[in-house]
PDB file of C-alpha atoms in Angstrom:
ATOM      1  CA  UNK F  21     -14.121  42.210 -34.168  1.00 75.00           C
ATOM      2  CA  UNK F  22     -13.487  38.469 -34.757  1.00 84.00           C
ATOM      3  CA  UNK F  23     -15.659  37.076 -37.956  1.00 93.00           C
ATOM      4  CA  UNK F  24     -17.043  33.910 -37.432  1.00 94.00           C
ATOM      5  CA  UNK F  25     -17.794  31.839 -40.599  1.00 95.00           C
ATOM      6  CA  UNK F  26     -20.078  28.468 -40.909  1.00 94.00           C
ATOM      7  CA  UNK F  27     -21.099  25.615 -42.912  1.00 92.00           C
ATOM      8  CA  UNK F  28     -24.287  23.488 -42.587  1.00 87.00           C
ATOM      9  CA  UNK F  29     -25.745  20.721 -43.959  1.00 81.00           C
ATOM     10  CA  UNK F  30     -29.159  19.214 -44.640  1.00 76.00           C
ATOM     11  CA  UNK F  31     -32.389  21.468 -44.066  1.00 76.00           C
ATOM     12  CA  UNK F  32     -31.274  23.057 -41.187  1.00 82.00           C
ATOM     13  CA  UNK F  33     -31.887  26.952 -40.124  1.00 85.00           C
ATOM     14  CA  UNK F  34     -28.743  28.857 -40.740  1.00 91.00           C
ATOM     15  CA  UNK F  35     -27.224  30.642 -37.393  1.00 94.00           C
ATOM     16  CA  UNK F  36     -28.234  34.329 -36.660  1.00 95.00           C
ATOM     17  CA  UNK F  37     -27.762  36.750 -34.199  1.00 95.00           C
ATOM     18  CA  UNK F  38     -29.666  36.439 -31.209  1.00 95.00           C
ATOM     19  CA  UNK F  39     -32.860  38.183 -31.252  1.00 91.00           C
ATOM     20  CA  UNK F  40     -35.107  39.686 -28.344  1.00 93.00           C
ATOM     21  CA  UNK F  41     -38.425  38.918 -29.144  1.00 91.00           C
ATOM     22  CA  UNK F  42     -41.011  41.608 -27.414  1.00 94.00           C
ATOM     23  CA  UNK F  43     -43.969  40.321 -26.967  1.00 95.00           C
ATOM     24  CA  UNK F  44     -42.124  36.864 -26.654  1.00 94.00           C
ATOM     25  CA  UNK F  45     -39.964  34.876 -24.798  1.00 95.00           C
ATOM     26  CA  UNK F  46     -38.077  38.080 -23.445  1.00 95.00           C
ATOM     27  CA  UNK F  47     -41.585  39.676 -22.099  1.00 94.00           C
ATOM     28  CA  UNK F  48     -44.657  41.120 -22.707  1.00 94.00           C
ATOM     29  CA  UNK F  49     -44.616  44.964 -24.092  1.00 94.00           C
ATOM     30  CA  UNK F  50     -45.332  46.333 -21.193  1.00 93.00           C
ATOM     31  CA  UNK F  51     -43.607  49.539 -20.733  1.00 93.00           C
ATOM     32  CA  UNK F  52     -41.174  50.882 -17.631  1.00 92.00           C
ATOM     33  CA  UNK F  53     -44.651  52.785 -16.202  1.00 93.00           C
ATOM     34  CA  UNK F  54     -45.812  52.745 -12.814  1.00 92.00           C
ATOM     35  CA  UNK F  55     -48.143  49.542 -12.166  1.00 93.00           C
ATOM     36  CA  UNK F  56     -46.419  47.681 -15.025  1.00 93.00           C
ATOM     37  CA  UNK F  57     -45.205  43.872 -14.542  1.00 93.00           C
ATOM     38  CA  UNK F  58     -41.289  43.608 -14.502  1.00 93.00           C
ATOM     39  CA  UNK F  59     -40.101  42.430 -17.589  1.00 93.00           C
ATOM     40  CA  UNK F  60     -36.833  40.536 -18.827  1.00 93.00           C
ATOM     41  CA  UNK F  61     -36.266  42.659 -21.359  1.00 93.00           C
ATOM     42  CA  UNK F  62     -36.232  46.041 -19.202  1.00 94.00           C
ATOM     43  CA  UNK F  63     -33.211  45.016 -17.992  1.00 92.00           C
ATOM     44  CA  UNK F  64     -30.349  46.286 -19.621  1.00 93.00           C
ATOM     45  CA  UNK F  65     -27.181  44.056 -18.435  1.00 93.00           C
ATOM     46  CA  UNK F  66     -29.443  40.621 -19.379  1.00 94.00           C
ATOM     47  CA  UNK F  67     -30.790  42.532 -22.773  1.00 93.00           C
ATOM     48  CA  UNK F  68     -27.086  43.277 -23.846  1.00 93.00           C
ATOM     49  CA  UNK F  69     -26.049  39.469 -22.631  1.00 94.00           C
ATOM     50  CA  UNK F  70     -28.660  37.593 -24.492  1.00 94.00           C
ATOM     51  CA  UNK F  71     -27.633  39.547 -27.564  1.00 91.00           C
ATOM     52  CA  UNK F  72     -24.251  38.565 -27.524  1.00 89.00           C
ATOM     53  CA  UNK F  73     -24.185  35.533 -29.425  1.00 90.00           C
ATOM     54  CA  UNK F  74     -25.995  33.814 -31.943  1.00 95.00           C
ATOM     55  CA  UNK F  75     -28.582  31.353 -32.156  1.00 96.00           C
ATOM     56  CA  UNK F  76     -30.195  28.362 -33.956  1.00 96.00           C
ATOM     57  CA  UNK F  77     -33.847  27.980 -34.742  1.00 96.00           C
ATOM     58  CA  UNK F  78     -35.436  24.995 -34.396  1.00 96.00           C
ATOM     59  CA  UNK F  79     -35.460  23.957 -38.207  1.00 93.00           C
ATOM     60  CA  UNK F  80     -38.440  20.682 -38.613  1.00 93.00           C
ATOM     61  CA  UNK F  81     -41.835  20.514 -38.663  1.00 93.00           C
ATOM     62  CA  UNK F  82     -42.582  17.569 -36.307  1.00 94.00           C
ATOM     63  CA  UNK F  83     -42.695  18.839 -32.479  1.00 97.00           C
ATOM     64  CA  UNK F  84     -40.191  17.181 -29.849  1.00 98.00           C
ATOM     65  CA  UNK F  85     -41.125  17.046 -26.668  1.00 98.00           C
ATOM     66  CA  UNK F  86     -38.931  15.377 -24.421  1.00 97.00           C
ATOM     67  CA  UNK F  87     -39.471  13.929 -20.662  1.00 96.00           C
ATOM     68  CA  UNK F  88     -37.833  11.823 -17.996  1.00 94.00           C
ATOM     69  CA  UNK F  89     -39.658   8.558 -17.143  1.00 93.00           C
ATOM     70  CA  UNK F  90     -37.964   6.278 -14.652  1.00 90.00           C
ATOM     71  CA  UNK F  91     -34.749   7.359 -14.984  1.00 88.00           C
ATOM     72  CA  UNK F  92     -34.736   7.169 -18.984  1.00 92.00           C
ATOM     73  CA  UNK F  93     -34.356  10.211 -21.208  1.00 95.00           C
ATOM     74  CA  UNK F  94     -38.092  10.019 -23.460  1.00 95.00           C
ATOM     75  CA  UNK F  95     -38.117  11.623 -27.266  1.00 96.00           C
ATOM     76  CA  UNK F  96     -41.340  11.522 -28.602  1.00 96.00           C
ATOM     77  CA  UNK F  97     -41.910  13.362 -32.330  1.00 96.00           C
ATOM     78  CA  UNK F  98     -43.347  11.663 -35.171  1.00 94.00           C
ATOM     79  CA  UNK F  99     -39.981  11.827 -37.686  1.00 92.00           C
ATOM     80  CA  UNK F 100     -40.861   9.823 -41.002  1.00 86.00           C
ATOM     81  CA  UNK F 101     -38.820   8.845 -43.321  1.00 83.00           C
ATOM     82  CA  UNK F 102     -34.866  10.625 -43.611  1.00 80.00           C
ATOM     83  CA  UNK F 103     -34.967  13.575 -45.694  1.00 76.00           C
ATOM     84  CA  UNK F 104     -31.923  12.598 -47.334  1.00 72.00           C
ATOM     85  CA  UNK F 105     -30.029   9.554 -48.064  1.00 66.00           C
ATOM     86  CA  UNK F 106     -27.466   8.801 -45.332  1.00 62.00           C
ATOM     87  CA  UNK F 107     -28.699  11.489 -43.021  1.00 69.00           C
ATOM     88  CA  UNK F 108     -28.699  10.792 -39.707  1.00 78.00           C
ATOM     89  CA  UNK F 109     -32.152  10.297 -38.561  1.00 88.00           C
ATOM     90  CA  UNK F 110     -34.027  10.983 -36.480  1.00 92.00           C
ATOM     91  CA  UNK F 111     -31.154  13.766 -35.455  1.00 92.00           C
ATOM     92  CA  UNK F 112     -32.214  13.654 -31.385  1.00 95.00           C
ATOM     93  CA  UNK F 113     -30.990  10.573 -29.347  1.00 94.00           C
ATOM     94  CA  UNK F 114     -31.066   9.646 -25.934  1.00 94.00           C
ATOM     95  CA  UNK F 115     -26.969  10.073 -24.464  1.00 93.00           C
ATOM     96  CA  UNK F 116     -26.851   8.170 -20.910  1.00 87.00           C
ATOM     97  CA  UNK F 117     -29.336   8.436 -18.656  1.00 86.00           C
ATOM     98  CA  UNK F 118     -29.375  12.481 -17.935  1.00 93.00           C
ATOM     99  CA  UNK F 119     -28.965  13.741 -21.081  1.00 96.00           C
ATOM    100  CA  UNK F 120     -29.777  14.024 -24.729  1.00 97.00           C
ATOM    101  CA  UNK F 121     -28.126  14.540 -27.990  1.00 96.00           C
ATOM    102  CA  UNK F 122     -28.562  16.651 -31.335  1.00 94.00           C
ATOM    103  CA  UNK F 123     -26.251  16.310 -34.331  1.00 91.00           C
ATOM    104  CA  UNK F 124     -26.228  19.722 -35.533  1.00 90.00           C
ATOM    105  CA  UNK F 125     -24.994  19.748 -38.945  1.00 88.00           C
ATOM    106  CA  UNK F 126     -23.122  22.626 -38.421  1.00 92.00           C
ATOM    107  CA  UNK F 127     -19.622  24.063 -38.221  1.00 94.00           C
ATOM    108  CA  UNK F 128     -18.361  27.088 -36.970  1.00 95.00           C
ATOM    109  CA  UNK F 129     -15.095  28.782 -37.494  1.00 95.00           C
ATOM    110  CA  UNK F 130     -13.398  30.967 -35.219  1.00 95.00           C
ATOM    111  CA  UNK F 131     -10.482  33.127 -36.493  1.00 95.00           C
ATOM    112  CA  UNK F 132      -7.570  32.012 -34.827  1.00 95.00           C
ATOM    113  CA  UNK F 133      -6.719  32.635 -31.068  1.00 94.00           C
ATOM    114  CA  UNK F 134     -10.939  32.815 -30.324  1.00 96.00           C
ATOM    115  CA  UNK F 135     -13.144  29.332 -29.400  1.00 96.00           C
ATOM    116  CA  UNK F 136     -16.733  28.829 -30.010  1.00 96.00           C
ATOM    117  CA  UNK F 137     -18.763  28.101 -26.741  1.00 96.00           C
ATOM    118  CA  UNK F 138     -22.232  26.642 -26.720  1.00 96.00           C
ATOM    119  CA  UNK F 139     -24.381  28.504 -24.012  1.00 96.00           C
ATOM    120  CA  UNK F 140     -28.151  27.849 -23.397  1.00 97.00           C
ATOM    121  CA  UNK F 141     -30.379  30.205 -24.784  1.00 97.00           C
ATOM    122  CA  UNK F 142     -31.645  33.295 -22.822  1.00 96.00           C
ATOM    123  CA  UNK F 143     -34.999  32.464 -23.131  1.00 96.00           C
ATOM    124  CA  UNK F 144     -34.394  29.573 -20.912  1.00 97.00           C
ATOM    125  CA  UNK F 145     -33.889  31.952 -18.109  1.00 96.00           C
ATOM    126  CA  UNK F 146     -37.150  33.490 -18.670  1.00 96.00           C
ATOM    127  CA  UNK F 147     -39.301  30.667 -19.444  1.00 96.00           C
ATOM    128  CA  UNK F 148     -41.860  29.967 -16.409  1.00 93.00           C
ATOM    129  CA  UNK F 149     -42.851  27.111 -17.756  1.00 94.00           C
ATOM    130  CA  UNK F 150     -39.391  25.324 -17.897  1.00 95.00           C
ATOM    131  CA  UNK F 151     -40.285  24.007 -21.388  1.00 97.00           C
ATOM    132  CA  UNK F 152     -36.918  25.139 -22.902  1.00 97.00           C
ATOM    133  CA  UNK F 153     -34.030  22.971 -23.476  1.00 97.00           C
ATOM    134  CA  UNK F 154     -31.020  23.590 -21.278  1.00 97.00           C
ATOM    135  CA  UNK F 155     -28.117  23.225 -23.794  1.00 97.00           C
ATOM    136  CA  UNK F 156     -24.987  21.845 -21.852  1.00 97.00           C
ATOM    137  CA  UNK F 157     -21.881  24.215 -22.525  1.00 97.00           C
ATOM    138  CA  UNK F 158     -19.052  23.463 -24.570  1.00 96.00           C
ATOM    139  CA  UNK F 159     -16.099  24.919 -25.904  1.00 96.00           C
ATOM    140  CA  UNK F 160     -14.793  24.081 -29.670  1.00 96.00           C
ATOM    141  CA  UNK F 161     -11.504  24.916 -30.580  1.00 96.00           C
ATOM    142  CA  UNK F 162     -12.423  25.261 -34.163  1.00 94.00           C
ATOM    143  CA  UNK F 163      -9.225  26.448 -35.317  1.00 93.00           C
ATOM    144  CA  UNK F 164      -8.186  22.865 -35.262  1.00 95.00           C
ATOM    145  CA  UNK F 165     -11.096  21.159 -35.119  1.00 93.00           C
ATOM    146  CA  UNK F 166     -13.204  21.423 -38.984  1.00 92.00           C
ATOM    147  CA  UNK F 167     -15.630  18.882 -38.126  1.00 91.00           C
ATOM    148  CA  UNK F 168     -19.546  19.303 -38.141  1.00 88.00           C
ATOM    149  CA  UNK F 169     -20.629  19.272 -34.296  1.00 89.00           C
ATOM    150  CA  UNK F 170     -23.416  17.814 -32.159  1.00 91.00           C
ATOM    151  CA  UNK F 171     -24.564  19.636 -28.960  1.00 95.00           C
ATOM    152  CA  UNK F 172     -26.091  18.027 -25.760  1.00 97.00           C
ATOM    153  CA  UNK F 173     -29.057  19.108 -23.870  1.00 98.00           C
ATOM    154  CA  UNK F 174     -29.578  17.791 -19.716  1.00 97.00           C
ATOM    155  CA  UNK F 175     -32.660  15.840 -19.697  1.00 96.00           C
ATOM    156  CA  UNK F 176     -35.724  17.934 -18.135  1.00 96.00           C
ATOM    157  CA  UNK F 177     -36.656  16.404 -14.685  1.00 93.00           C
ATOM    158  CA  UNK F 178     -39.486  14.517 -13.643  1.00 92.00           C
ATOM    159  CA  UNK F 179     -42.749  16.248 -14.582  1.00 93.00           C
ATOM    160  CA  UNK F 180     -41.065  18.616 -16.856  1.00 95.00           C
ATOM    161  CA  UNK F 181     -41.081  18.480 -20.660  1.00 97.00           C
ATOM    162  CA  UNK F 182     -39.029  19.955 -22.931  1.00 97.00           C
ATOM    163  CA  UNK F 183     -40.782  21.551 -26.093  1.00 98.00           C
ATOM    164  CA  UNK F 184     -38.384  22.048 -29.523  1.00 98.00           C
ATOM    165  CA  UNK F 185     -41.013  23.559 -32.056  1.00 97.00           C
ATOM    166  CA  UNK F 186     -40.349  25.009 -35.913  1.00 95.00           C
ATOM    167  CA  UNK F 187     -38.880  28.333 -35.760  1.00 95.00           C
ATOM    168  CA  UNK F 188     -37.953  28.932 -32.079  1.00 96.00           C
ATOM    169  CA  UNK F 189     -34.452  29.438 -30.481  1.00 96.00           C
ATOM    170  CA  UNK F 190     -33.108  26.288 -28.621  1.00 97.00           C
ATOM    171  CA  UNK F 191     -29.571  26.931 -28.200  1.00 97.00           C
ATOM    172  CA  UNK F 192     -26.837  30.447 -28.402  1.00 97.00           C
ATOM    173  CA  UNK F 193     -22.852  30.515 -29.345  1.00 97.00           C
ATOM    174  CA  UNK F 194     -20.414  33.101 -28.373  1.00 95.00           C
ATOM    175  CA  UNK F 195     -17.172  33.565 -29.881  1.00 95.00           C
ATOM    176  CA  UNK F 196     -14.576  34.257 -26.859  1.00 94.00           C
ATOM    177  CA  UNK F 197     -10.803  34.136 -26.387  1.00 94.00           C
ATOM    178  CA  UNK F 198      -9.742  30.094 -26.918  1.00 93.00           C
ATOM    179  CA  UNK F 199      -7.440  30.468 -23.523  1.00 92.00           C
ATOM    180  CA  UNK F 200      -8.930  31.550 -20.447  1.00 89.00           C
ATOM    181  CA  UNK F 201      -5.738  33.433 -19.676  1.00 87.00           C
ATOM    182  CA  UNK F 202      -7.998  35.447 -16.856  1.00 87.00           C
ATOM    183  CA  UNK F 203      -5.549  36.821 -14.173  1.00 91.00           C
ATOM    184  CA  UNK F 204      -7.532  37.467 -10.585  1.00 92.00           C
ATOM    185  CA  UNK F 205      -6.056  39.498  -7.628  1.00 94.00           C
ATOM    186  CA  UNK F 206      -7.549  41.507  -4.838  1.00 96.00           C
ATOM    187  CA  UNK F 207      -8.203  44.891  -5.683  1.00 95.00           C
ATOM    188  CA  UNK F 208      -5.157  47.562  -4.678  1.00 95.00           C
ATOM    189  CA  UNK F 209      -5.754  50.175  -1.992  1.00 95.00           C
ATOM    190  CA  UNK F 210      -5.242  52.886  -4.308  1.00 96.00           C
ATOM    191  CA  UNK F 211      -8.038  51.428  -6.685  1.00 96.00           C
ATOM    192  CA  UNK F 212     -10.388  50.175  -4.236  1.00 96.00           C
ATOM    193  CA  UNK F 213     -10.468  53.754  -3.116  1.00 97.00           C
ATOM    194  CA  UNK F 214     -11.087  55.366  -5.861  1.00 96.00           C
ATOM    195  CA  UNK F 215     -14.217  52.842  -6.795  1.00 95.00           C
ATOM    196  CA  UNK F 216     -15.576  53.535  -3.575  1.00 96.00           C
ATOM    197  CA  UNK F 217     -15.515  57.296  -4.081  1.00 96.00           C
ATOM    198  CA  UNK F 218     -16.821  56.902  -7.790  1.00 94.00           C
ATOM    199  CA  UNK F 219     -19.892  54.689  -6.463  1.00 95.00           C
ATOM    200  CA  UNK F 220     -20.765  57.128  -3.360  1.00 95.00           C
ATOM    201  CA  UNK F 221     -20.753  59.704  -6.130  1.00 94.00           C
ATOM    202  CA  UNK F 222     -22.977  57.837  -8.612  1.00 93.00           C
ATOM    203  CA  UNK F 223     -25.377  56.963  -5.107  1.00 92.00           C
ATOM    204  CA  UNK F 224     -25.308  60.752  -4.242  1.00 93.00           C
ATOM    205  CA  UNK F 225     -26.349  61.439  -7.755  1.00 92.00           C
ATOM    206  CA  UNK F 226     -27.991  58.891  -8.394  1.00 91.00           C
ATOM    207  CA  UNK F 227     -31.836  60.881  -8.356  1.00 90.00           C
ATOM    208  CA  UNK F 228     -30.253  63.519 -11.245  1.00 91.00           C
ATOM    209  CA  UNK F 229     -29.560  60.340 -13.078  1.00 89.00           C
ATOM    210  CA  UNK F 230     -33.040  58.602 -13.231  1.00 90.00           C
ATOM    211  CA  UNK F 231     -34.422  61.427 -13.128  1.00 89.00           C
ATOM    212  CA  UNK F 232     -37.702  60.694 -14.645  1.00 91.00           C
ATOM    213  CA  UNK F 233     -37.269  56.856 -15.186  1.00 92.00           C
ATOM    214  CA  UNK F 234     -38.222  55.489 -11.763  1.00 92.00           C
ATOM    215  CA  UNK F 235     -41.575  53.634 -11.519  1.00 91.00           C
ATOM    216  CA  UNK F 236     -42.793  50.973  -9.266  1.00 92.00           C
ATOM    217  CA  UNK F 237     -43.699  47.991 -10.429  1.00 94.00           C
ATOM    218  CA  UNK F 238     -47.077  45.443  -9.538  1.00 95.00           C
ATOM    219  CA  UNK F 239     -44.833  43.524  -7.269  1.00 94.00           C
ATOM    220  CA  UNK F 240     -43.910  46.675  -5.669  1.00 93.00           C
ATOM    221  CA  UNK F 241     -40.625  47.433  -6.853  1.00 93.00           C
ATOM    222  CA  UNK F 242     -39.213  50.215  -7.122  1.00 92.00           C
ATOM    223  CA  UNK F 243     -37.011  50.140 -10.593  1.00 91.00           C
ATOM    224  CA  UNK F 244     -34.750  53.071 -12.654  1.00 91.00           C
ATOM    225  CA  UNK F 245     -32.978  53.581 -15.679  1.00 91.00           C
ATOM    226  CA  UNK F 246     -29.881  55.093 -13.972  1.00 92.00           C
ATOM    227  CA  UNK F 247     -27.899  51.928 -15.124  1.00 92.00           C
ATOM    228  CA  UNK F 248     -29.454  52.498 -18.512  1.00 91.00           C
ATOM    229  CA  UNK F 249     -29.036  56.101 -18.979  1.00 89.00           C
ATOM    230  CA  UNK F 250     -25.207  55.265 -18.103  1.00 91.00           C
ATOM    231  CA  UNK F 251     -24.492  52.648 -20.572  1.00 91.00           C
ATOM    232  CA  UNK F 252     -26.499  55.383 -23.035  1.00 89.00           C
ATOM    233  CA  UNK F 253     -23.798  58.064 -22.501  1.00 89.00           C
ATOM    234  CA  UNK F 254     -20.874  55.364 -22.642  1.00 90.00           C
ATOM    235  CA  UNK F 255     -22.008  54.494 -25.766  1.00 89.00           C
ATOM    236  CA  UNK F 256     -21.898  57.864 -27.251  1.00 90.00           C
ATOM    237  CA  UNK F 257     -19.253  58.961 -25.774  1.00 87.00           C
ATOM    238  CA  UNK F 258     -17.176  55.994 -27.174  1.00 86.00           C
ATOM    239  CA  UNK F 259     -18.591  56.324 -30.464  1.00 85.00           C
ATOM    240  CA  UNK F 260     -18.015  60.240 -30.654  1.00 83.00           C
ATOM    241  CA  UNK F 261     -13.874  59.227 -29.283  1.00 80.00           C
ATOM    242  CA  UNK F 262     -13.709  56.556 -32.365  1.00 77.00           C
ATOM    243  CA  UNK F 263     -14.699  59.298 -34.477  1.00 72.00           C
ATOM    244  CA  UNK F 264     -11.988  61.669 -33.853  1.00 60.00           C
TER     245      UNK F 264
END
């Protein structure tokens, strides 16, 4: 497991691992009951995503809230004076036309042979009200590269405003491989095969596996936890082979 280090400056929130806020922006606590509204969180593959990486809270006081009026990129917050001599102030700026800026006052180190990429947060993708910022992604080579970063954000669209207030997420990093040395080739017969047997297995079986877990949701949806049940048993069953 790679160890990322960092280094920050100013009053800014230190990084943390991501967390899934119930009730918050990954859902209401509603529970996987018949009747119940689907919720981001129920989902396993997006729960085990957006914990993946780490985040940044939103460290001032003053709100941001940032808009698009005729084509320009609008920050309005009521900054004051620097909090420190030479600091860079206020730390948002319009960059171009589309976009905005943020200088982070932060570094993080990958180990060598792994990157750090800049990813928008989860809860963007579960925000109905489109009031998170959409952090542009990035990769920093940090194994060369020691210097304290700035991230970018796309400008909302017309209408929309972005909302950065104290003590919510606005932006995720994951550590991954620096290469993408990602080889892609059709599947072999012999593979493709077996695959297709596995899954018309798992769909045969697939009532012995939630059994007990489906429920039907208030849009009418019928939902189960075979998918989570499976990553349960994967789990153990990989811990319980590390252990021998």
């Amino acid at each position: 497991m790679p160890v990322v280090s960092y280094r920050s400056y100013g009053d800014r929130s230190d990084p943390q691992q991501i967390r899934i806020t119930v009730p918050g922006w990954a859902g209401a606590s509603e529970q996987r009951v018949d009747g119940s509204h689907e919720q981001p969180w129920h989902c396993i593959p997006f729960s085990e995503s957006a914990r993946y990486g780490v985040e940044l809270l939103y460290p001032f006081d003053p709100e941001l809230r940032v808009r698009s009026v005729d084509g320009k990129v609008v920050l309005e917050a009521d900054w004051g004076a620097p909090p420190e001599e030479g600091a860079m102030w206020p730390p948002f700026r319009a960059f171009g036309e589309d976009y905005y800026s943020y200088q982070l006052s932060l570094d993080l180190a990958a180990p060598p042979g792994w990157a750090i990429r800049c990813e928008p947060h989860p809860r963007f993708f579960t925000d109905a009200t489109n009031s998170t910022p959409l952090a542009v992604p990035a990769l920093i080579r940090s194994e060369w590269w020691p210097m304290i970063n700035f991230c970018i954000f796309k400008a909302p669209p017309p209408g929309t405003t972005h909302v950065f207030r104290k003590g919510e997420p606005f932006i995720s990093f994951i550590c991954i491989p620096s290469e993408p040395d990602l080889e892609l080739q059709a599947m072999g017969r012999e593979d493709a095969a077996q695959r297709e047997m596995r899954s018309r297995r798992l769909s045969a079986s697939r009532d012995a596996l939630a059994e007990g877990t489906r429920w039907l949701s208030s849009t009418n949806t019928v939902f189960d936890g075979t998918y989570r049940n499976m990553a349960r048993a994967a789990r153990a069953h990989a811990k319980q082979k590390s252990g021998e």
